[in-house]
């Protein structure tokens, strides 16, 4: 049996958290590039993610990934850049034969936190109650909750 991977992307990174069936965090990591060149950043983040999969197959074989869909923000360039990173990560999951499910942020928040409009603070508070103060970045808390949504979605657990 594989694991449940939650992925939260930005224009510069893909944060991911791996949970086991008992909701325990197995791994938290990120692929990141902070260069100013959007195309170089995109390719770097996606390549890092693919390399991660290839170098840690025991975490990804028979696992299910859930990835947050892009959100519309006022800055169209930022929205497009984030959408590209998400699409690139999905492509790497597909190329490596890893099942994935995309989820809207309001959907996973409603299912996991019982509040589709939960704030960043509410997400972090929930995550710290559930897993402890292990989150060095907000995006890790988001990714953990997205992974938990995958557990709930695929019927292996209940929040």
mmCIF file of C-alpha atoms in Angstrom:
data_model
loop_
_atom_site.group_PDB
_atom_site.id
_atom_site.type_symbol
_atom_site.label_atom_id
_atom_site.label_comp_id
_atom_site.label_asym_id
_atom_site.label_seq_id
_atom_site.Cartn_x
_atom_site.Cartn_y
_atom_site.Cartn_z
ATOM 1 C CA UNK A 1 0.000 0.000 0.000
ATOM 2 C CA UNK A 2 1.304 3.418 -0.919
ATOM 3 C CA UNK A 3 1.108 6.796 0.716
ATOM 4 C CA UNK A 4 -0.941 9.948 0.303
ATOM 5 C CA UNK A 5 0.873 12.947 -1.090
ATOM 6 C CA UNK A 6 -0.457 16.487 -0.763
ATOM 7 C CA UNK A 7 1.027 19.129 -3.049
ATOM 8 C CA UNK A 8 0.724 22.903 -2.753
ATOM 9 C CA UNK A 9 2.304 24.910 -5.574
ATOM 10 C CA UNK A 10 3.305 28.531 -5.955
ATOM 11 C CA UNK A 11 5.027 30.308 -8.815
ATOM 12 C CA UNK A 12 8.397 29.340 -7.304
ATOM 13 C CA UNK A 13 7.840 26.039 -5.553
ATOM 14 C CA UNK A 14 6.002 22.803 -5.000
ATOM 15 C CA UNK A 15 5.674 21.916 -1.308
ATOM 16 C CA UNK A 16 4.653 18.350 -0.614
ATOM 17 C CA UNK A 17 3.768 16.274 2.421
ATOM 18 C CA UNK A 18 3.533 12.491 2.456
ATOM 19 C CA UNK A 19 1.113 10.823 4.895
ATOM 20 C CA UNK A 20 0.689 7.156 5.689
ATOM 21 C CA UNK A 21 -2.703 5.517 6.081
ATOM 22 C CA UNK A 22 -2.633 6.346 9.802
ATOM 23 C CA UNK A 23 -2.308 10.063 8.965
ATOM 24 C CA UNK A 24 1.297 10.210 10.187
ATOM 25 C CA UNK A 25 3.634 12.571 8.343
ATOM 26 C CA UNK A 26 6.320 10.507 6.621
ATOM 27 C CA UNK A 27 7.998 13.369 4.783
ATOM 28 C CA UNK A 28 7.800 17.120 4.202
ATOM 29 C CA UNK A 29 9.878 18.652 1.434
ATOM 30 C CA UNK A 30 9.794 21.164 -1.383
ATOM 31 C CA UNK A 31 11.162 21.787 -4.826
ATOM 32 C CA UNK A 32 12.035 25.453 -5.185
ATOM 33 C CA UNK A 33 13.718 27.896 -7.520
ATOM 34 C CA UNK A 34 13.844 31.616 -6.844
ATOM 35 C CA UNK A 35 15.411 32.821 -10.083
ATOM 36 C CA UNK A 36 13.769 35.731 -11.872
ATOM 37 C CA UNK A 37 13.417 33.845 -15.166
ATOM 38 C CA UNK A 38 9.909 32.326 -15.120
ATOM 39 C CA UNK A 39 10.702 29.585 -17.633
ATOM 40 C CA UNK A 40 13.917 28.578 -15.870
ATOM 41 C CA UNK A 41 12.038 28.469 -12.553
ATOM 42 C CA UNK A 42 9.266 26.330 -14.009
ATOM 43 C CA UNK A 43 11.676 23.836 -15.538
ATOM 44 C CA UNK A 44 13.826 23.699 -12.405
ATOM 45 C CA UNK A 45 10.901 23.007 -10.043
ATOM 46 C CA UNK A 46 9.461 20.311 -12.317
ATOM 47 C CA UNK A 47 12.865 18.672 -12.863
ATOM 48 C CA UNK A 48 13.557 18.688 -9.123
ATOM 49 C CA UNK A 49 10.189 17.026 -8.491
ATOM 50 C CA UNK A 50 10.806 14.362 -11.119
ATOM 51 C CA UNK A 51 14.282 13.683 -9.700
ATOM 52 C CA UNK A 52 12.749 13.381 -6.237
ATOM 53 C CA UNK A 53 10.296 10.757 -7.492
ATOM 54 C CA UNK A 54 13.043 8.811 -9.241
ATOM 55 C CA UNK A 55 15.338 8.924 -6.198
ATOM 56 C CA UNK A 56 12.653 7.933 -3.654
ATOM 57 C CA UNK A 57 10.457 5.384 -5.443
ATOM 58 C CA UNK A 58 9.401 3.730 -2.161
ATOM 59 C CA UNK A 59 7.441 6.906 -1.322
ATOM 60 C CA UNK A 60 5.683 7.137 -4.656
ATOM 61 C CA UNK A 61 4.931 3.582 -5.839
ATOM 62 C CA UNK A 62 1.219 2.838 -5.345
ATOM 63 C CA UNK A 63 0.733 6.271 -3.784
ATOM 64 C CA UNK A 64 -2.003 8.770 -4.557
ATOM 65 C CA UNK A 65 -1.242 12.452 -4.915
ATOM 66 C CA UNK A 66 -3.663 15.313 -4.414
ATOM 67 C CA UNK A 67 -2.725 18.697 -5.757
ATOM 68 C CA UNK A 68 -4.438 22.006 -5.200
ATOM 69 C CA UNK A 69 -5.917 23.563 -8.327
ATOM 70 C CA UNK A 70 -4.830 27.095 -9.191
ATOM 71 C CA UNK A 71 -6.723 29.979 -7.701
ATOM 72 C CA UNK A 72 -7.579 33.146 -9.551
ATOM 73 C CA UNK A 73 -5.675 36.131 -8.221
ATOM 74 C CA UNK A 74 -5.787 39.698 -9.472
ATOM 75 C CA UNK A 75 -2.323 39.538 -10.993
ATOM 76 C CA UNK A 76 -2.919 37.522 -14.174
ATOM 77 C CA UNK A 77 0.807 36.902 -14.732
ATOM 78 C CA UNK A 78 1.093 35.314 -11.271
ATOM 79 C CA UNK A 79 -2.025 33.201 -11.884
ATOM 80 C CA UNK A 80 -0.586 31.915 -15.159
ATOM 81 C CA UNK A 81 2.809 31.187 -13.588
ATOM 82 C CA UNK A 82 1.256 29.218 -10.710
ATOM 83 C CA UNK A 83 -1.000 27.349 -13.136
ATOM 84 C CA UNK A 84 2.032 26.375 -15.206
ATOM 85 C CA UNK A 85 3.844 24.971 -12.155
ATOM 86 C CA UNK A 86 0.758 22.958 -11.180
ATOM 87 C CA UNK A 87 0.448 21.611 -14.733
ATOM 88 C CA UNK A 88 4.143 20.709 -14.750
ATOM 89 C CA UNK A 89 3.872 18.828 -11.466
ATOM 90 C CA UNK A 90 0.789 16.986 -12.746
ATOM 91 C CA UNK A 91 2.750 16.043 -15.860
ATOM 92 C CA UNK A 92 5.591 14.617 -13.737
ATOM 93 C CA UNK A 93 3.086 12.611 -11.690
ATOM 94 C CA UNK A 94 1.537 11.267 -14.899
ATOM 95 C CA UNK A 95 4.922 10.461 -16.477
ATOM 96 C CA UNK A 96 5.847 8.487 -13.366
ATOM 97 C CA UNK A 97 2.533 6.602 -13.286
ATOM 98 C CA UNK A 98 1.405 8.171 -10.010
ATOM 99 C CA UNK A 99 -2.338 8.580 -9.638
ATOM 100 C CA UNK A 100 -3.373 12.106 -8.781
ATOM 101 C CA UNK A 101 -6.468 14.093 -8.091
ATOM 102 C CA UNK A 102 -6.742 17.865 -8.410
ATOM 103 C CA UNK A 103 -8.818 19.618 -5.777
ATOM 104 C CA UNK A 104 -10.194 23.125 -5.405
ATOM 105 C CA UNK A 105 -8.979 24.920 -2.285
ATOM 106 C CA UNK A 106 -12.529 25.539 -1.047
ATOM 107 C CA UNK A 107 -13.343 21.829 -1.390
ATOM 108 C CA UNK A 108 -10.431 20.496 0.647
ATOM 109 C CA UNK A 109 -10.878 23.224 3.263
ATOM 110 C CA UNK A 110 -14.574 22.379 3.625
ATOM 111 C CA UNK A 111 -13.913 18.635 3.893
ATOM 112 C CA UNK A 112 -10.903 18.825 6.216
ATOM 113 C CA UNK A 113 -11.571 21.962 8.274
ATOM 114 C CA UNK A 114 -15.380 22.166 7.904
ATOM 115 C CA UNK A 115 -14.908 25.691 6.544
ATOM 116 C CA UNK A 116 -14.423 26.254 2.814
ATOM 117 C CA UNK A 117 -13.253 29.798 3.489
ATOM 118 C CA UNK A 118 -10.703 28.918 6.192
ATOM 119 C CA UNK A 119 -7.868 31.416 6.537
ATOM 120 C CA UNK A 120 -4.160 30.611 6.493
ATOM 121 C CA UNK A 121 -4.157 31.034 10.278
ATOM 122 C CA UNK A 122 -7.032 28.575 10.710
ATOM 123 C CA UNK A 123 -5.294 26.038 8.468
ATOM 124 C CA UNK A 124 -2.052 26.310 10.420
ATOM 125 C CA UNK A 125 -3.876 26.044 13.762
ATOM 126 C CA UNK A 126 -5.702 22.880 12.619
ATOM 127 C CA UNK A 127 -2.480 21.364 11.245
ATOM 128 C CA UNK A 128 -0.543 22.106 14.437
ATOM 129 C CA UNK A 129 -3.267 20.563 16.596
ATOM 130 C CA UNK A 130 -3.290 17.461 14.392
ATOM 131 C CA UNK A 131 0.441 17.000 13.745
ATOM 132 C CA UNK A 132 2.225 19.282 16.199
ATOM 133 C CA UNK A 133 4.322 22.367 15.601
ATOM 134 C CA UNK A 134 6.329 20.811 12.791
ATOM 135 C CA UNK A 135 5.503 23.270 10.019
ATOM 136 C CA UNK A 136 8.294 25.694 9.195
ATOM 137 C CA UNK A 137 6.244 27.191 6.357
ATOM 138 C CA UNK A 138 2.523 27.699 5.794
ATOM 139 C CA UNK A 139 2.713 25.804 2.508
ATOM 140 C CA UNK A 140 3.653 22.620 4.385
ATOM 141 C CA UNK A 141 0.529 22.906 6.551
ATOM 142 C CA UNK A 142 -1.550 23.410 3.406
ATOM 143 C CA UNK A 143 0.079 20.393 1.724
ATOM 144 C CA UNK A 144 -0.530 18.217 4.796
ATOM 145 C CA UNK A 145 -4.212 19.133 4.794
ATOM 146 C CA UNK A 146 -4.415 18.498 1.043
ATOM 147 C CA UNK A 147 -2.898 15.035 1.644
ATOM 148 C CA UNK A 148 -5.440 14.431 4.405
ATOM 149 C CA UNK A 149 -8.200 15.379 1.965
ATOM 150 C CA UNK A 150 -6.837 12.627 -0.302
ATOM 151 C CA UNK A 151 -7.131 10.128 2.537
ATOM 152 C CA UNK A 152 -10.730 11.165 3.131
ATOM 153 C CA UNK A 153 -11.555 11.240 -0.582
ATOM 154 C CA UNK A 154 -10.254 7.760 -1.184
ATOM 155 C CA UNK A 155 -12.074 6.319 1.830
ATOM 156 C CA UNK A 156 -9.117 5.195 3.884
ATOM 157 C CA UNK A 157 -9.770 7.392 6.909
ATOM 158 C CA UNK A 158 -12.023 10.001 8.466
ATOM 159 C CA UNK A 159 -10.990 13.420 9.806
#
